[in-house]
């Protein structure tokens, strides 16, 4: 594969000087056009040690407007990064729409290095590569332009380059001890790299292999590839955030399906209840158990995420409170999910949830969550049909990553009947300190009850996994609901400890 | 002092039940009114171990709308926190305007604990307290409402409480090993606490000492204090972010001063230049030195911040590029400063700069900076006069903290003449790939040359400190300017290593 590396005639100094100005000017123009679009540009720079990855990054920073470029070097992880699922550090480094993110080291680095050192099997490497392919596909679907460079050096050239770098006082620091270690493993490294490139070379995220022994060739070729890809992307019909929403509204929200057929929700026995005495007894017992479990989770470094979804007025808030009453304030955080901020809008919709993923041993309670994509955004038409349809897969992958990192993941849908909701709405309007909890939006949502019902059934059916099942809470009786939540949460934590 | 703790008659269960609903309803109403104002509410909960700090926090979370409350527990620092100046972790935890931040542990904790263990002198404690007082004053000036609770327990009561907590299986985990250690130091602890409270009890950030032995009394008293303070704040003329800007415009930008008098800027010899040969020689020498120094700073864990300010078209970008060319991409980040995002607007103006303060060993280059407050915001009237006037002190304190943490802090004002700027503007309009660098705003700013000149002179005079001096770069000759920047930066780093 690497033998095919694009190697034109050696680029002379004169030719470089003649061709560069026009290329730079065109790249800069393309960069300026990128601003204000919904596309982030992700550039991954990989390759042999000593092939000039750092130099190429300098070149890009020179050619583009540096104020629109973020260079991300994944080098030494902080404990905040190590205490979370592996992709957390990549999500926090993704560029905003309209900006360029240059990745020096990326999601490829660790799997390849681990394979080279025989810490994982070839099969496991393939699984990691499939995750990467899915991740890049997801970003591309969201509008990202992804370009990946592999800088190739033959074994002989690499040896010469490393020696050369090391002998120059200005560049000797660029040769790190493990560069030599890698050099010893040249063949293994190339094998793992080739496997990675082959398995993740997709139309929406292509690899470009550059022969790196001639620096001028390397720079010009990389610049031209970037320019061509950018210009092609910019010629696509431009869909900005705002146009997206309009587009979705025009095509109309999806509310089909017959809500009357037997469904997950219709099977819930809403007559279940608890009397006050029994409730108090159970509450004290469950909260006591939960407080001990949360403490044990802290000691064993097990993170916990609990998601609360449900009809308006179903009792999400009061359910969450019964949970937090049992927890030490040092051990948990509540994340209320409302409309995204402008910064959040400039990222993939999962970005703002990744941000709040807890460190090991800590509990995060989401008051509404990433499921908004397949609930309110679907029903109200804020997301296009292709967007919410692929969200099931994206969410399952997201939760799979959380679970694989050892996280307890509890999801609650609090179900109430339409009549019970009406009763609570009316009650809220009467009680002074509850009036703020009932808004026009609640009444509007209520009119879409059937649409939501279809969406909830789809959601539960498509995202109940072994590692992260939904708990459907019978919510007509608040006391019964709260105990159900506490019990399920305790069960989930207990199973993980 | 603590003998005076507010201790009314013991609150009976019946009285508690009778008074609570009205209090809760009023607190919730006040919280809802707080949303949408420019005021963040900061509640600090301190006090003896076992006095029920956690319980009181649960109470507040119950009474307020939990979706508007962030509870911040400062417990175990991450390495990302330890690798930065001490206040970084507090800045990142400050609540947005309209939200409530409850601080369980705060900027008081460490100084008090260190004093109790005799790790710092009483004099040093006082200095730390003065820093706290300044910090709180700054937040209050920016609109924050700060309320601080001290939960008091006599030595006897504390002993009883700790034993009681420990014997109950549901609460035994709330007693930590160092709680007993602290108990042994009760008198020392009270002395340091008293000193802290006395020195930081200000009108804009008052301390409230609550006798904590009667829980119902403690809860009701705390609730009433919060309610009264909130209601008082809400009665103040409401200045929102938008109104602020309008207000400032109405009062007119400050452009007084006679720019013709001899000033710092007028003393700069703008005729200095370098010929190409000398430039190339020096550039290579300086960049080589800088690359070695940056590497040494990494090894010695010395963080570096460089700030670039200057007239439009003065050459900030090209100066920054000559610096980054010498640096390994893993060792630096560029932070371009433009208009704040909506999230940034919901915080004190320094918040967004604190966010980007580098970890130990890393360099951050600010392309424009916090000095915008006393430059563009002053001249264009985006900040009120009292705001930019107090900014000098705020900035000096900020930079003092950076310097005290061992950071190298280099600040550059790149100076050019008005004629030279005109020449460059015209040149930019002619060159295709430079046209984007010249906008109407640049021409508008140019008309305010005199206003900016006064502001720059004030800025340099008021914020050139021993630990962080300004370097005024003679920028009419770009080559001369770049070498000046590189040399100064190298000198500053060398002095710190």
mmCIF file of N, CA, C and O in Angstrom, chain A residues 107-135:
data_model
loop_
_atom_site.group_PDB
_atom_site.id
_atom_site.type_symbol
_atom_site.label_atom_id
_atom_site.label_comp_id
_atom_site.label_asym_id
_atom_site.label_seq_id
_atom_site.Cartn_x
_atom_site.Cartn_y
_atom_site.Cartn_z
ATOM 1 N N UNK A 107 -7.638 9.567 17.456
ATOM 2 C CA UNK A 107 -8.261 8.320 17.894
ATOM 3 C C UNK A 107 -7.570 7.083 17.306
ATOM 4 O O UNK A 107 -7.793 5.986 17.768
ATOM 5 N N UNK A 108 -6.700 7.305 16.295
ATOM 6 C CA UNK A 108 -5.968 6.160 15.722
ATOM 7 C C UNK A 108 -4.755 5.763 16.570
ATOM 8 O O UNK A 108 -4.333 4.610 16.563
ATOM 9 N N UNK A 109 -4.180 6.756 17.246
ATOM 10 C CA UNK A 109 -2.875 6.521 17.869
ATOM 11 C C UNK A 109 -2.858 5.321 18.811
ATOM 12 O O UNK A 109 -2.068 4.393 18.653
ATOM 13 N N UNK A 110 -3.755 5.367 19.801
ATOM 14 C CA UNK A 110 -3.696 4.335 20.834
ATOM 15 C C UNK A 110 -3.919 2.920 20.307
ATOM 16 O O UNK A 110 -3.129 2.024 20.614
ATOM 17 N N UNK A 111 -4.967 2.683 19.490
ATOM 18 C CA UNK A 111 -5.143 1.312 18.991
ATOM 19 C C UNK A 111 -3.928 0.814 18.205
ATOM 20 O O UNK A 111 -3.500 -0.335 18.392
ATOM 21 N N UNK A 112 -3.367 1.686 17.357
ATOM 22 C CA UNK A 112 -2.219 1.248 16.555
ATOM 23 C C UNK A 112 -1.028 0.916 17.452
ATOM 24 O O UNK A 112 -0.418 -0.148 17.332
ATOM 25 N N UNK A 113 -0.726 1.803 18.379
ATOM 26 C CA UNK A 113 0.419 1.569 19.269
ATOM 27 C C UNK A 113 0.213 0.297 20.096
ATOM 28 O O UNK A 113 1.119 -0.510 20.273
ATOM 29 N N UNK A 114 -1.011 0.132 20.581
ATOM 30 C CA UNK A 114 -1.267 -1.069 21.392
ATOM 31 C C UNK A 114 -1.137 -2.337 20.568
ATOM 32 O O UNK A 114 -0.696 -3.374 21.049
ATOM 33 N N UNK A 115 -1.519 -2.253 19.320
ATOM 34 C CA UNK A 115 -1.387 -3.425 18.459
ATOM 35 C C UNK A 115 0.096 -3.714 18.194
ATOM 36 O O UNK A 115 0.537 -4.870 18.231
ATOM 37 N N UNK A 116 0.856 -2.655 17.938
ATOM 38 C CA UNK A 116 2.287 -2.828 17.648
ATOM 39 C C UNK A 116 2.977 -3.524 18.821
ATOM 40 O O UNK A 116 3.844 -4.368 18.637
ATOM 41 N N UNK A 117 2.574 -3.153 20.026
ATOM 42 C CA UNK A 117 3.191 -3.764 21.200
ATOM 43 C C UNK A 117 2.482 -5.049 21.628
ATOM 44 O O UNK A 117 2.675 -5.518 22.751
ATOM 45 N N UNK A 118 1.639 -5.548 20.748
ATOM 46 C CA UNK A 118 0.939 -6.816 20.986
ATOM 47 C C UNK A 118 0.128 -6.798 22.278
ATOM 48 O O UNK A 118 -0.018 -7.831 22.929
ATOM 49 N N UNK A 119 -0.385 -5.616 22.628
ATOM 50 C CA UNK A 119 -1.243 -5.567 23.810
ATOM 51 C C UNK A 119 -2.680 -5.897 23.440
ATOM 52 O O UNK A 119 -3.509 -6.161 24.308
ATOM 53 N N UNK A 120 -3.018 -5.794 22.157
ATOM 54 C CA UNK A 120 -4.348 -6.223 21.713
ATOM 55 C C UNK A 120 -4.187 -7.121 20.489
ATOM 56 O O UNK A 120 -3.191 -7.039 19.766
ATOM 57 N N UNK A 121 -5.204 -7.947 20.274
ATOM 58 C CA UNK A 121 -5.174 -8.843 19.118
ATOM 59 C C UNK A 121 -5.569 -8.068 17.863
ATOM 60 O O UNK A 121 -6.103 -6.965 17.935
ATOM 61 N N UNK A 122 -5.310 -8.697 16.714
ATOM 62 C CA UNK A 122 -5.703 -8.078 15.450
ATOM 63 C C UNK A 122 -7.215 -7.907 15.410
ATOM 64 O O UNK A 122 -7.746 -6.907 14.928
ATOM 65 N N UNK A 123 -7.913 -8.871 15.975
ATOM 66 C CA UNK A 123 -9.387 -8.818 16.011
ATOM 67 C C UNK A 123 -9.865 -7.606 16.833
ATOM 68 O O UNK A 123 -10.780 -6.905 16.450
ATOM 69 N N UNK A 124 -9.200 -7.387 17.949
ATOM 70 C CA UNK A 124 -9.571 -6.270 18.802
ATOM 71 C C UNK A 124 -9.264 -4.950 18.094
ATOM 72 O O UNK A 124 -10.027 -3.988 18.172
ATOM 73 N N UNK A 125 -8.144 -4.923 17.390
ATOM 74 C CA UNK A 125 -7.817 -3.722 16.604
ATOM 75 C C UNK A 125 -8.940 -3.434 15.599
ATOM 76 O O UNK A 125 -9.390 -2.295 15.466
ATOM 77 N N UNK A 126 -9.401 -4.476 14.944
ATOM 78 C CA UNK A 126 -10.477 -4.281 13.979
ATOM 79 C C UNK A 126 -11.725 -3.696 14.640
ATOM 80 O O UNK A 126 -12.392 -2.824 14.075
ATOM 81 N N UNK A 127 -12.033 -4.163 15.827
ATOM 82 C CA UNK A 127 -13.209 -3.629 16.532
ATOM 83 C C UNK A 127 -13.019 -2.141 16.832
ATOM 84 O O UNK A 127 -13.936 -1.336 16.674
ATOM 85 N N UNK A 128 -11.803 -1.799 17.254
ATOM 86 C CA UNK A 128 -11.519 -0.387 17.532
ATOM 87 C C UNK A 128 -11.658 0.439 16.250
ATOM 88 O O UNK A 128 -12.146 1.559 16.258
ATOM 89 N N UNK A 129 -11.206 -0.135 15.150
ATOM 90 C CA UNK A 129 -11.266 0.579 13.872
ATOM 91 C C UNK A 129 -12.713 0.750 13.415
ATOM 92 O O UNK A 129 -13.086 1.775 12.841
ATOM 93 N N UNK A 130 -13.536 -0.249 13.718
ATOM 94 C CA UNK A 130 -14.951 -0.110 13.372
ATOM 95 C C UNK A 130 -15.595 1.014 14.179
ATOM 96 O O UNK A 130 -16.433 1.760 13.685
ATOM 97 N N UNK A 131 -15.187 1.118 15.441
ATOM 98 C CA UNK A 131 -15.701 2.216 16.266
ATOM 99 C C UNK A 131 -15.292 3.554 15.653
ATOM 100 O O UNK A 131 -16.073 4.497 15.577
ATOM 101 N N UNK A 132 -14.033 3.627 15.224
ATOM 102 C CA UNK A 132 -13.531 4.851 14.599
ATOM 103 C C UNK A 132 -14.324 5.168 13.331
ATOM 104 O O UNK A 132 -14.745 6.308 13.111
ATOM 105 N N UNK A 133 -14.556 4.137 12.528
ATOM 106 C CA UNK A 133 -15.293 4.351 11.276
ATOM 107 C C UNK A 133 -16.683 4.898 11.580
ATOM 108 O O UNK A 133 -17.165 5.831 10.925
ATOM 109 N N UNK A 134 -17.313 4.330 12.617
ATOM 110 C CA UNK A 134 -18.649 4.795 12.995
ATOM 111 C C UNK A 134 -18.594 6.249 13.472
ATOM 112 O O UNK A 134 -19.429 7.082 13.106
ATOM 113 N N UNK A 135 -17.602 6.550 14.270
ATOM 114 C CA UNK A 135 -17.425 7.898 14.822
ATOM 115 C C UNK A 135 -17.256 8.916 13.687
ATOM 116 O O UNK A 135 -17.927 9.954 13.654
#
